[in-house]
Amino acid sequence: MQMKVHNGRLNDTVPRGLFINGTWRATQDTLDVLDPATGSVLAQVANGSVDDAMEALDAAVAAQHAWRSVSPRARANLFHQAHALLVQRADLFAETMTLESGKPLAESRGEFKLSAEFFLWYAEQIAHLHGTYADGSHGGYRIVASHQPVGPCLLITPWNFPLLMIARKAGAALAAGCTVVTKSASETPLTSALFVKVLEDAGFPAGVINLVHTTDASGVSAALMADRRLRKVSFTGSTGVGSTLLAQASKHIINASMELGGDGPFIVLDDADIDAAVEHAIVCKFRNAGQACVAANRIIVHEAVEAEFTRKFVERTESLRVGNGFEAVDVGPIISERQRQRVQRLVAQLAESGGQVLTGGAPIEGDGYFYQPTVIRFTQINAALCDEELFAPVAAIFPARSAAEALAFANDTRYGLAAYLFTQDISRAIALGERLDFGMVGINRGIMADPAAPFGGIKASGLGREGGHDGIYEFLEPKYMALTVKREEEVLA
Ligand code: NAD
């Protein structure tokens, strides 16, 4: 099928302002949004200040009571209306995502589809939030337990999945009856703006969702976190920033959900279907140019099949087409020149640590921030490389002498987000799957995100889950009412 090539220009209908209390507003100062495939400026958007963010919080606080009081059916209807609008604007979303994040159009479409499904999942949960009713332990009263929205939330998202992150967070928060201030990633504010515009057009009331773009992420979030009217922070990004936010949350004991960094081991045992493992490893490693928290970070292959796996993996890596996401490519650019320089330093560091570069290993000359898909092979496991989130189109392959050694190396990290395991033996899958210290384990698959699944990590990878039955409860708190009742004899007399 011939893909129509986009002209590379941003659609004029994408809002450029902040969205506060139901109104789009410009600011004097602006921030440049770059196209990482060309390095040129795509758009200038409003650059919010601490004062703007505080106004957004005022609006969220003012709207909170009315929003939580909207009946579940009415709230769900708004969600369904928004979902219909999202789907109508699918092309605009996908093209905008490719423009500002660089990811290939097919990946943007995939992210769009998943984001819309997450949104729908939350819509379907709204009318199914139940409480419990029970006898008090010693009689005389009833235990009436329900869930109530935690209150106004701050949502902070990264650039690498510009729609999925905001749809997944805002979907859960709004479905739970919370109002939100969402802070976009400064690299990808346009997709956030499109999402918020959908909610506005669907009829979400003023103040329920507010959007702030800013180059002063630390100043803006520190001010919001210091205000005790804020009751929840939900953050996706690096572990360092997550840790700072948790420290800030401690002042007013703000409820916190954290989706942080990863160091995903991708284990291939000697009985694995090697061709399948190679295909899944290629997607798991090079999707989004390797800039994914759940990317395969350390590929750990049983020594009996390591040579075959590595040969096939290198062949497939060399077949990947790199280029502008609007063309027929598999891998787009790195998000920025600064990040591309980090990748270059990282490759040098891996080579110094004993890695042999089998393919790639250099930036691609010309416009944009492209980097060659790279494979680095180690001759033994290397504990010094645990904890190193590559976040790049760079694969590191390590041999393991046994399943036990692979497991020990896999777990030797401060992170605990996603792990992957390839074996055709169900007992080995269960034994290793249960012992892997990660929030998610993909068995014979390299992609796991699903609206019906609890996505999230343990250890330094985070707190809480997004999606599944658990996701919405991140934004709800149990409320217990003890209801005194007279004895039956007294009321029935
Ligand atoms: P980042 O932590 O630098 O930025 C994430 C967001 O935090 C951005 O909106 C940024 O503006 C904001 N931010 C930066 N400093 C801040 C501060 N001091 N206070 C408040 N906000 C601040 O991360 P990044 O480079 O954009 O994203 C990459 C990281 O995100 C990787 O570590 C990746 O693993 C992680 N990530 C995790 C998940 C997950 O679900 N676990 C998903 C995607 C990305």
Coordinates of C-alpha atoms and ligand atoms in Angstrom, one line a residue:
M1 CA 0.0 0.0 0.0
Q2 CA 1.3 3.4 -0.9
M3 CA 1.5 5.6 2.2
K4 CA 0.6 9.3 1.6
V5 CA 3.5 11.3 2.8
H6 CA 2.6 14.1 5.1
N7 CA 3.9 17.6 4.2
G8 CA 5.7 17.9 7.6
R9 CA 3.7 20.9 8.6
L10 CA 1.7 21.2 11.8
N11 CA -2.1 21.5 11.4
D12 CA -3.3 25.1 12.2
T13 CA -6.1 23.7 14.4
V14 CA -3.8 22.3 17.1
P15 CA -4.1 24.7 20.1
R16 CA -0.9 26.6 21.1
G17 CA -2.1 28.0 24.4
L18 CA -2.5 26.9 28.0
F19 CA -5.9 25.6 29.0
I20 CA -7.1 27.0 32.3
N21 CA -10.6 27.0 33.6
G22 CA -12.1 26.2 30.3
T23 CA -10.2 28.9 28.3
W24 CA -7.2 28.7 26.0
R25 CA -4.8 31.4 26.8
A26 CA -1.6 32.7 25.3
T27 CA 1.4 33.8 27.3
Q28 CA 4.0 36.5 26.6
D29 CA 6.8 34.0 26.7
T30 CA 6.7 31.0 24.3
L31 CA 8.6 27.7 24.0
D32 CA 9.8 26.2 20.7
V33 CA 8.6 22.8 19.8
L34 CA 11.1 21.1 17.5
D35 CA 10.7 18.4 14.8
P36 CA 13.5 15.9 15.8
A37 CA 13.5 14.5 12.3
T38 CA 14.7 17.9 10.8
G39 CA 15.8 19.9 13.8
S40 CA 13.5 22.8 12.7
V41 CA 10.9 24.7 14.8
L42 CA 7.5 23.2 14.4
A43 CA 5.5 25.6 16.5
Q44 CA 5.7 28.0 19.4
V45 CA 3.4 27.3 22.3
A46 CA 2.6 29.2 25.5
N47 CA 5.2 28.9 28.2
G48 CA 3.4 28.9 31.5
S49 CA 4.6 30.5 34.8
V50 CA 4.2 29.5 38.4
D51 CA 1.3 32.0 38.5
D52 CA -0.4 30.3 35.6
A53 CA 0.0 26.9 37.2
M54 CA -1.5 28.2 40.5
E55 CA -4.5 29.6 38.5
A56 CA -4.9 26.2 37.0
L57 CA -4.9 24.6 40.5
D58 CA -7.5 27.2 41.7
A59 CA -9.7 26.2 38.8
A60 CA -9.3 22.5 39.5
V61 CA -10.0 23.0 43.2
A62 CA -13.1 25.1 42.4
A63 CA -14.4 22.4 40.0
Q64 CA -13.7 19.5 42.2
H65 CA -17.0 19.2 44.2
A66 CA -19.3 19.6 41.2
W67 CA -17.3 17.1 39.1
R68 CA -17.3 14.4 41.8
S69 CA -21.1 15.0 42.1
V70 CA -21.8 14.3 38.4
S71 CA -23.6 11.0 38.2
P72 CA -21.6 8.0 37.0
R73 CA -23.8 7.7 33.9
A74 CA -23.5 11.3 33.0
R75 CA -19.7 11.2 33.5
A76 CA -19.5 8.0 31.4
N77 CA -21.5 9.7 28.7
L78 CA -19.0 12.5 28.5
F79 CA -16.2 9.9 28.2
H80 CA -18.0 8.2 25.4
Q81 CA -18.5 11.5 23.6
A82 CA -14.8 12.2 24.0
H83 CA -13.9 8.8 22.8
A84 CA -15.9 9.3 19.6
L85 CA -14.2 12.6 19.0
L86 CA -10.8 11.1 19.6
V87 CA -11.4 8.4 17.0
Q88 CA -12.6 11.0 14.5
R89 CA -9.3 12.9 14.9
A90 CA -7.1 9.8 14.7
D91 CA -5.1 11.0 11.7
L92 CA -4.5 14.4 13.2
F93 CA -3.3 12.8 16.5
A94 CA -0.9 10.4 14.7
E95 CA 0.6 13.0 12.4
T96 CA 1.1 15.4 15.3
M97 CA 2.8 12.7 17.4
T98 CA 5.1 11.9 14.6
L99 CA 5.9 15.6 14.0
E100 CA 6.9 16.4 17.6
S101 CA 8.3 13.1 18.8
G102 CA 9.7 11.7 15.6
K103 CA 8.3 8.2 15.9
P104 CA 7.3 6.4 12.7
L105 CA 3.7 7.1 11.6
A106 CA 2.8 3.4 12.1
E107 CA 4.0 3.6 15.7
S108 CA 2.0 6.8 16.2
R109 CA -1.1 5.1 14.9
G110 CA -0.5 2.1 17.2
E111 CA 0.0 4.4 20.2
F112 CA -3.2 6.3 19.2
K113 CA -5.2 3.0 19.1
L114 CA -3.9 1.9 22.5
S115 CA -4.6 5.3 24.1
A116 CA -8.2 5.4 22.8
E117 CA -8.7 1.9 24.2
F118 CA -7.3 3.0 27.6
F119 CA -9.7 5.9 27.6
L120 CA -12.6 3.6 26.8
W121 CA -11.6 1.2 29.5
Y122 CA -11.9 3.9 32.1
A123 CA -15.2 5.1 30.7
E124 CA -16.5 1.6 31.2
Q125 CA -15.3 1.5 34.8
I126 CA -17.1 4.6 35.8
A127 CA -20.5 2.9 36.4
H128 CA -18.9 -0.1 38.0
L129 CA -17.3 1.3 41.2
H130 CA -18.8 -0.5 44.1
G131 CA -18.5 -0.4 47.8
T132 CA -19.2 -2.8 50.6
Y133 CA -21.8 -3.1 53.3
A134 CA -21.0 -5.3 56.4
D135 CA -21.9 -5.8 60.0
G136 CA -19.7 -4.1 62.6
S137 CA -17.5 -6.7 64.4
H138 CA -19.6 -6.6 67.6
G139 CA -23.0 -5.5 66.2
G140 CA -24.7 -2.2 66.8
Y141 CA -23.5 -0.6 63.6
R142 CA -22.9 -1.2 60.0
I143 CA -19.7 -0.8 58.0
V144 CA -20.5 1.2 54.8
A145 CA -17.4 1.4 52.7
S146 CA -17.2 3.3 49.4
H147 CA -14.6 5.0 47.2
Q148 CA -14.3 8.7 46.9
P149 CA -12.1 10.8 44.5
V150 CA -8.8 11.7 46.1
G151 CA -9.2 15.3 45.0
P152 CA -7.4 17.7 42.7
C153 CA -4.4 16.0 40.9
L154 CA -1.2 17.0 39.3
L155 CA -0.4 14.8 36.3
I156 CA 3.2 15.1 34.8
T157 CA 3.9 13.2 31.6
P158 CA 7.0 12.5 29.5
W159 CA 7.5 13.0 25.8
N160 CA 8.2 9.4 24.7
F161 CA 4.5 8.3 24.5
P162 CA 2.9 11.8 24.2
L163 CA -0.7 10.6 23.9
L164 CA -0.7 7.3 25.8
M165 CA 0.7 8.9 29.0
I166 CA -1.9 11.7 29.3
A167 CA -4.8 9.5 28.1
R168 CA -3.9 6.9 30.6
K169 CA -3.5 9.2 33.5
A170 CA -6.2 11.8 32.8
G171 CA -8.6 8.9 31.8
A172 CA -8.2 7.3 35.2
A173 CA -8.3 10.6 37.2
L174 CA -11.3 12.0 35.5
A175 CA -13.2 8.7 35.6
A176 CA -12.6 8.6 39.3
G177 CA -14.2 12.0 39.7
C178 CA -10.9 14.0 40.3
T179 CA -10.1 17.3 38.6
V180 CA -6.6 17.7 37.2
V181 CA -3.8 20.0 36.3
T182 CA -1.7 18.3 33.7
K183 CA 1.8 19.4 32.9
S184 CA 2.9 18.4 29.4
A185 CA 6.5 17.4 28.5
S186 CA 8.0 20.5 26.8
E187 CA 9.2 18.4 23.8
T188 CA 5.6 17.2 23.0
P189 CA 3.0 19.8 24.2
L190 CA 1.0 19.7 21.0
T191 CA -0.4 16.1 21.4
S192 CA -1.4 17.0 25.0
A193 CA -3.2 20.1 23.7
L194 CA -5.1 18.0 21.1
F195 CA -6.2 15.6 23.8
V196 CA -7.4 18.4 26.1
K197 CA -9.2 20.0 23.1
V198 CA -11.1 16.7 22.6
L199 CA -12.3 16.9 26.2
E200 CA -13.3 20.5 25.9
D201 CA -15.2 19.7 22.7
A202 CA -16.9 16.8 24.3
G203 CA -18.3 19.1 27.0
F204 CA -16.2 18.4 30.1
P205 CA -16.9 21.3 32.4
A206 CA -14.5 24.2 32.9
G207 CA -11.8 23.6 35.5
V208 CA -12.1 19.8 35.3
I209 CA -9.0 19.5 33.1
N210 CA -6.4 22.2 32.9
L211 CA -3.2 22.1 30.9
V212 CA 0.1 23.9 31.5
H213 CA 3.1 23.8 29.2
T214 CA 6.3 25.2 30.8
T215 CA 10.1 25.3 30.5
D216 CA 10.1 25.7 34.3
A217 CA 9.0 22.2 35.2
S218 CA 10.7 22.1 38.6
G219 CA 9.5 25.6 39.6
V220 CA 5.9 25.0 38.5
S221 CA 5.6 21.5 40.1
A222 CA 7.4 22.6 43.3
A223 CA 4.8 25.4 43.8
L224 CA 1.9 23.1 43.1
M225 CA 3.2 20.4 45.4
A226 CA 3.6 22.9 48.2
D227 CA -0.1 23.8 48.1
R228 CA -2.1 21.5 50.4
R229 CA -5.2 21.7 48.2
L230 CA -3.4 19.4 45.8
R231 CA -4.2 15.9 46.9
K232 CA -2.5 13.7 44.3
V233 CA 0.5 13.6 42.0
S234 CA 0.8 11.0 39.2
F235 CA 4.1 11.1 37.5
T236 CA 5.7 9.2 34.6
G237 CA 9.3 9.9 33.9
S238 CA 12.8 9.3 35.3
T239 CA 13.5 7.9 38.7
G240 CA 15.5 11.0 39.7
V241 CA 12.6 13.3 39.1
G242 CA 10.2 10.8 40.7
S243 CA 12.3 10.8 43.8
T244 CA 12.2 14.6 44.0
L245 CA 8.4 14.6 43.7
L246 CA 8.1 12.0 46.4
A247 CA 10.2 14.2 48.7
Q248 CA 7.9 17.1 47.9
A249 CA 4.8 15.0 48.4
S250 CA 5.9 14.2 51.9
K251 CA 5.3 17.7 53.2
H252 CA 1.5 17.5 52.9
I253 CA 1.3 13.7 52.6
I254 CA 0.2 13.9 49.0
N255 CA -1.0 10.6 47.5
A256 CA 1.6 9.6 44.8
S257 CA 1.7 7.2 41.8
M258 CA 5.0 6.9 40.1
E259 CA 5.8 5.2 36.7
L260 CA 9.6 5.5 36.6
G261 CA 12.6 4.2 34.8
G262 CA 13.4 0.6 33.8
D263 CA 16.3 -1.8 33.1
G264 CA 14.3 -4.5 31.3
P265 CA 16.1 -7.9 31.1
F266 CA 15.1 -9.9 28.0
I267 CA 16.0 -13.5 28.7
V268 CA 16.3 -16.1 26.0
L269 CA 16.7 -19.7 27.3
D270 CA 18.3 -22.6 25.3
D271 CA 14.9 -24.1 24.5
A272 CA 13.4 -20.9 23.1
D273 CA 12.0 -20.4 19.6
I274 CA 14.9 -18.3 18.5
D275 CA 13.3 -16.7 15.4
A276 CA 10.3 -15.6 17.6
A277 CA 12.7 -14.3 20.3
V278 CA 14.7 -12.3 17.7
E279 CA 11.5 -10.7 16.2
H280 CA 10.1 -9.7 19.6
A281 CA 13.5 -8.5 20.8
I282 CA 13.8 -6.2 17.7
V283 CA 10.4 -4.6 18.5
C284 CA 11.1 -4.5 22.2
K285 CA 14.4 -2.8 21.6
F286 CA 14.0 -0.5 18.7
R287 CA 10.4 0.6 19.0
N288 CA 10.4 4.4 19.6
A289 CA 14.1 4.3 18.8
G290 CA 14.6 2.5 22.1
Q291 CA 13.3 5.4 24.1
A292 CA 10.8 3.3 26.1
C293 CA 10.7 2.6 29.8
V294 CA 9.8 -1.1 29.0
A295 CA 12.5 -1.5 26.3
A296 CA 14.7 -4.6 26.4
N297 CA 17.7 -3.2 28.2
R298 CA 19.9 -6.2 28.8
I299 CA 19.4 -9.1 26.4
I300 CA 20.5 -12.2 28.3
V301 CA 20.9 -15.2 26.1
H302 CA 21.8 -18.8 27.1
E303 CA 25.3 -19.5 25.8
A304 CA 24.1 -22.6 23.9
V305 CA 22.0 -20.3 21.6
E306 CA 23.7 -17.0 22.0
A307 CA 25.7 -17.2 18.7
E308 CA 22.6 -18.1 16.6
F309 CA 20.5 -15.4 18.4
T310 CA 23.1 -12.7 18.0
R311 CA 23.7 -13.5 14.3
K312 CA 20.0 -13.3 13.5
F313 CA 19.5 -10.3 15.7
V314 CA 22.3 -8.3 14.0
E315 CA 20.9 -9.3 10.6
R316 CA 17.5 -8.0 11.5
T317 CA 19.0 -4.8 13.1
E318 CA 20.9 -4.1 9.8
S319 CA 17.6 -4.4 7.9
L320 CA 15.9 -1.7 9.9
R321 CA 15.2 1.5 7.9
V322 CA 16.0 4.7 9.7
G323 CA 14.5 8.0 8.8
N324 CA 11.7 10.6 8.9
G325 CA 8.6 9.0 10.4
F326 CA 6.5 10.1 7.5
E327 CA 8.4 7.8 5.2
A328 CA 8.4 4.0 5.2
V329 CA 10.8 3.6 8.1
D330 CA 11.2 1.4 11.1
V331 CA 13.2 3.7 13.4
G332 CA 12.8 7.5 13.8
P333 CA 15.2 10.0 15.3
I334 CA 16.3 10.5 18.9
I335 CA 14.2 13.2 20.6
S336 CA 17.0 15.8 20.8
E337 CA 20.6 16.6 19.9
R338 CA 21.4 16.6 23.7
Q339 CA 20.0 13.0 24.0
R340 CA 21.8 11.9 20.9
Q341 CA 25.1 13.1 22.4
R342 CA 24.2 11.1 25.5
V343 CA 23.7 8.0 23.3
Q344 CA 27.1 8.6 21.8
R345 CA 28.7 8.8 25.2
L346 CA 26.8 5.7 26.3
V347 CA 28.1 3.6 23.4
A348 CA 31.7 4.7 24.1
Q349 CA 31.2 3.7 27.8
L350 CA 29.8 0.3 26.8
A351 CA 32.7 -0.3 24.5
E352 CA 35.1 0.6 27.3
S353 CA 33.3 -1.8 29.6
G354 CA 34.3 -4.7 27.3
G355 CA 31.4 -4.6 24.7
Q356 CA 32.1 -5.2 21.1
V357 CA 30.1 -3.1 18.7
L358 CA 28.8 -5.6 16.1
T359 CA 26.8 -3.0 14.1
G360 CA 26.0 0.7 14.2
G361 CA 27.6 2.8 16.9
A362 CA 27.5 6.2 15.3
P363 CA 25.2 9.2 14.7
I364 CA 23.8 9.5 11.1
E365 CA 25.0 12.6 9.3
G366 CA 22.5 15.2 8.0
D367 CA 19.4 16.9 9.3
G368 CA 17.7 15.6 12.4
Y369 CA 18.9 13.6 15.4
F370 CA 19.3 10.1 13.9
Y371 CA 21.4 7.4 15.3
Q372 CA 22.4 4.0 13.8
P373 CA 20.6 1.0 15.4
T374 CA 23.4 -0.5 17.3
V375 CA 24.2 -4.0 18.7
I376 CA 26.9 -4.4 21.4
R377 CA 27.9 -7.9 22.5
F378 CA 29.6 -8.8 25.8
T379 CA 31.4 -12.0 26.4
Q380 CA 30.2 -12.4 29.9
I381 CA 27.7 -10.9 32.2
N382 CA 28.7 -7.6 33.6
A383 CA 27.2 -6.4 36.9
A384 CA 28.6 -2.9 36.4
L385 CA 26.1 -2.4 33.7
C386 CA 23.1 -3.2 35.8
D387 CA 21.1 -0.1 36.7
E388 CA 22.1 1.6 33.4
E389 CA 18.9 2.5 31.6
L390 CA 20.0 2.8 27.9
F391 CA 16.9 4.5 26.6
A392 CA 18.4 4.4 23.1
P393 CA 18.5 2.3 19.9
V394 CA 21.3 0.4 21.4
A395 CA 21.1 -3.3 22.2
A396 CA 23.4 -5.0 24.7
I397 CA 23.7 -8.8 24.5
F398 CA 25.1 -10.9 27.4
P399 CA 25.6 -14.7 27.5
A400 CA 24.5 -16.7 30.5
R401 CA 25.7 -20.2 31.4
S402 CA 22.4 -21.3 32.9
A403 CA 18.8 -20.3 33.6
A404 CA 19.8 -19.6 37.2
E405 CA 22.6 -17.3 36.2
A406 CA 20.3 -15.5 33.8
L407 CA 17.8 -15.0 36.6
A408 CA 20.4 -13.7 39.1
F409 CA 21.8 -11.2 36.5
A410 CA 18.3 -10.1 35.5
N411 CA 17.4 -9.3 39.1
D412 CA 20.6 -7.6 39.9
T413 CA 19.2 -4.1 39.3
R414 CA 17.6 -1.3 41.3
Y415 CA 14.8 -1.2 38.8
G416 CA 11.8 -3.5 38.5
L417 CA 9.5 -2.5 35.7
A418 CA 9.3 -5.0 32.8
A419 CA 11.2 -8.3 32.2
Y420 CA 10.9 -10.7 29.2
L421 CA 11.4 -14.4 29.1
F422 CA 11.6 -16.7 26.1
T423 CA 11.3 -20.5 26.7
Q424 CA 9.0 -23.2 25.4
D425 CA 8.9 -25.0 28.7
I426 CA 5.9 -23.9 30.8
S427 CA 7.5 -25.0 34.1
R428 CA 10.6 -22.9 33.4
A429 CA 8.4 -20.0 32.4
I430 CA 6.5 -20.2 35.7
A431 CA 9.6 -20.8 37.8
L432 CA 11.5 -17.8 36.4
G433 CA 8.4 -15.7 35.9
E434 CA 7.6 -15.9 39.6
R435 CA 11.2 -15.2 40.6
L436 CA 11.7 -12.2 38.4
D437 CA 11.5 -9.1 40.6
F438 CA 9.6 -7.0 38.2
G439 CA 6.0 -5.6 38.1
M440 CA 5.5 -7.1 34.6
V441 CA 6.9 -10.2 32.9
G442 CA 6.3 -10.9 29.2
I443 CA 6.5 -14.6 28.5
N444 CA 7.3 -15.2 24.8
R445 CA 6.2 -11.7 24.0
G446 CA 8.0 -8.4 23.8
I447 CA 5.0 -6.0 24.1
M448 CA 2.6 -6.1 27.0
A449 CA 0.7 -2.8 27.3
D450 CA -3.1 -3.5 27.5
P451 CA -5.9 -1.4 29.1
A452 CA -7.1 -4.4 31.0
A453 CA -3.7 -5.1 32.6
P454 CA -2.1 -3.4 35.6
F455 CA 0.9 -1.6 34.1
G456 CA 3.7 -0.6 36.5
G457 CA 6.8 -1.4 38.4
I458 CA 8.4 -2.2 41.7
K459 CA 11.6 -1.0 43.4
A460 CA 13.0 2.1 41.8
S461 CA 10.6 1.7 38.9
G462 CA 7.7 3.1 40.8
L463 CA 4.6 2.9 42.9
G464 CA 1.1 2.1 41.8
R465 CA -0.4 0.8 38.6
E466 CA -2.0 2.3 35.5
G467 CA -4.8 0.4 33.8
G468 CA -6.5 -2.9 34.7
H469 CA -8.9 -2.9 37.6
D470 CA -6.3 -1.2 39.8
G471 CA -5.7 1.9 37.7
I472 CA -8.7 3.8 38.7
Y473 CA -8.2 3.1 42.4
E474 CA -5.0 5.1 42.3
F475 CA -7.3 8.1 42.2
L476 CA -9.8 6.9 44.7
E477 CA -9.6 6.5 48.5
P478 CA -11.7 4.2 50.6
K479 CA -14.3 6.0 52.7
Y480 CA -15.7 4.1 55.7
M481 CA -18.9 5.3 57.4
A482 CA -19.9 3.6 60.7
L483 CA -23.6 3.6 60.7
T484 CA -25.2 3.2 64.2
V485 CA -28.3 1.1 64.1
K486 CA -30.7 0.4 67.0
R487 CA -31.4 -3.2 67.9
E488 CA -34.1 -4.8 65.8
E489 CA -36.4 -5.4 68.8
E490 CA -36.4 -1.6 69.4
V491 CA -37.5 -0.6 65.9
L492 CA -39.8 -3.4 65.2
A493 CA -41.7 -3.2 68.5
Ligands
NAD1 P1 12.0 13.3 32.9 O1 11.9 12.7 34.2 O2 13.2 14.1 32.6 O3 10.8 14.1 32.5 C1 9.4 13.6 32.7 C2 8.5 14.8 33.0 O4 8.9 15.4 34.2 C3 8.6 15.9 31.9 O5 7.3 16.5 31.8 C4 9.5 16.9 32.5 O6 9.2 18.3 32.1 C5 9.1 16.8 34.0 N1 10.1 17.2 34.9 C6 11.5 17.3 34.8 N2 12.1 17.7 35.9 C7 11.1 18.0 36.8 C8 11.0 18.4 38.2 N3 12.2 18.7 38.8 N4 9.8 18.5 38.8 C9 8.7 18.2 38.1 N5 8.7 17.7 36.9 C10 9.9 17.6 36.2 O7 12.0 12.0 31.9 P2 12.1 12.0 30.4 O8 13.5 12.1 29.9 O9 11.1 12.9 29.7 O10 11.5 10.5 30.1 C11 12.3 9.4 30.2 C12 12.1 8.7 31.5 O11 10.8 8.4 31.7 C13 12.9 7.4 31.4 O12 13.5 7.1 32.6 C14 11.7 6.4 31.2 O13 12.0 5.1 31.6 C15 10.7 7.0 32.0 N6 9.3 6.5 31.6 C16 8.7 5.6 32.4 C17 7.4 5.1 32.0 C18 6.7 4.1 32.9 O14 5.5 3.9 32.6 N7 7.3 3.6 33.9 C19 6.9 5.5 30.8 C20 7.6 6.3 30.0 C21 8.8 6.9 30.4

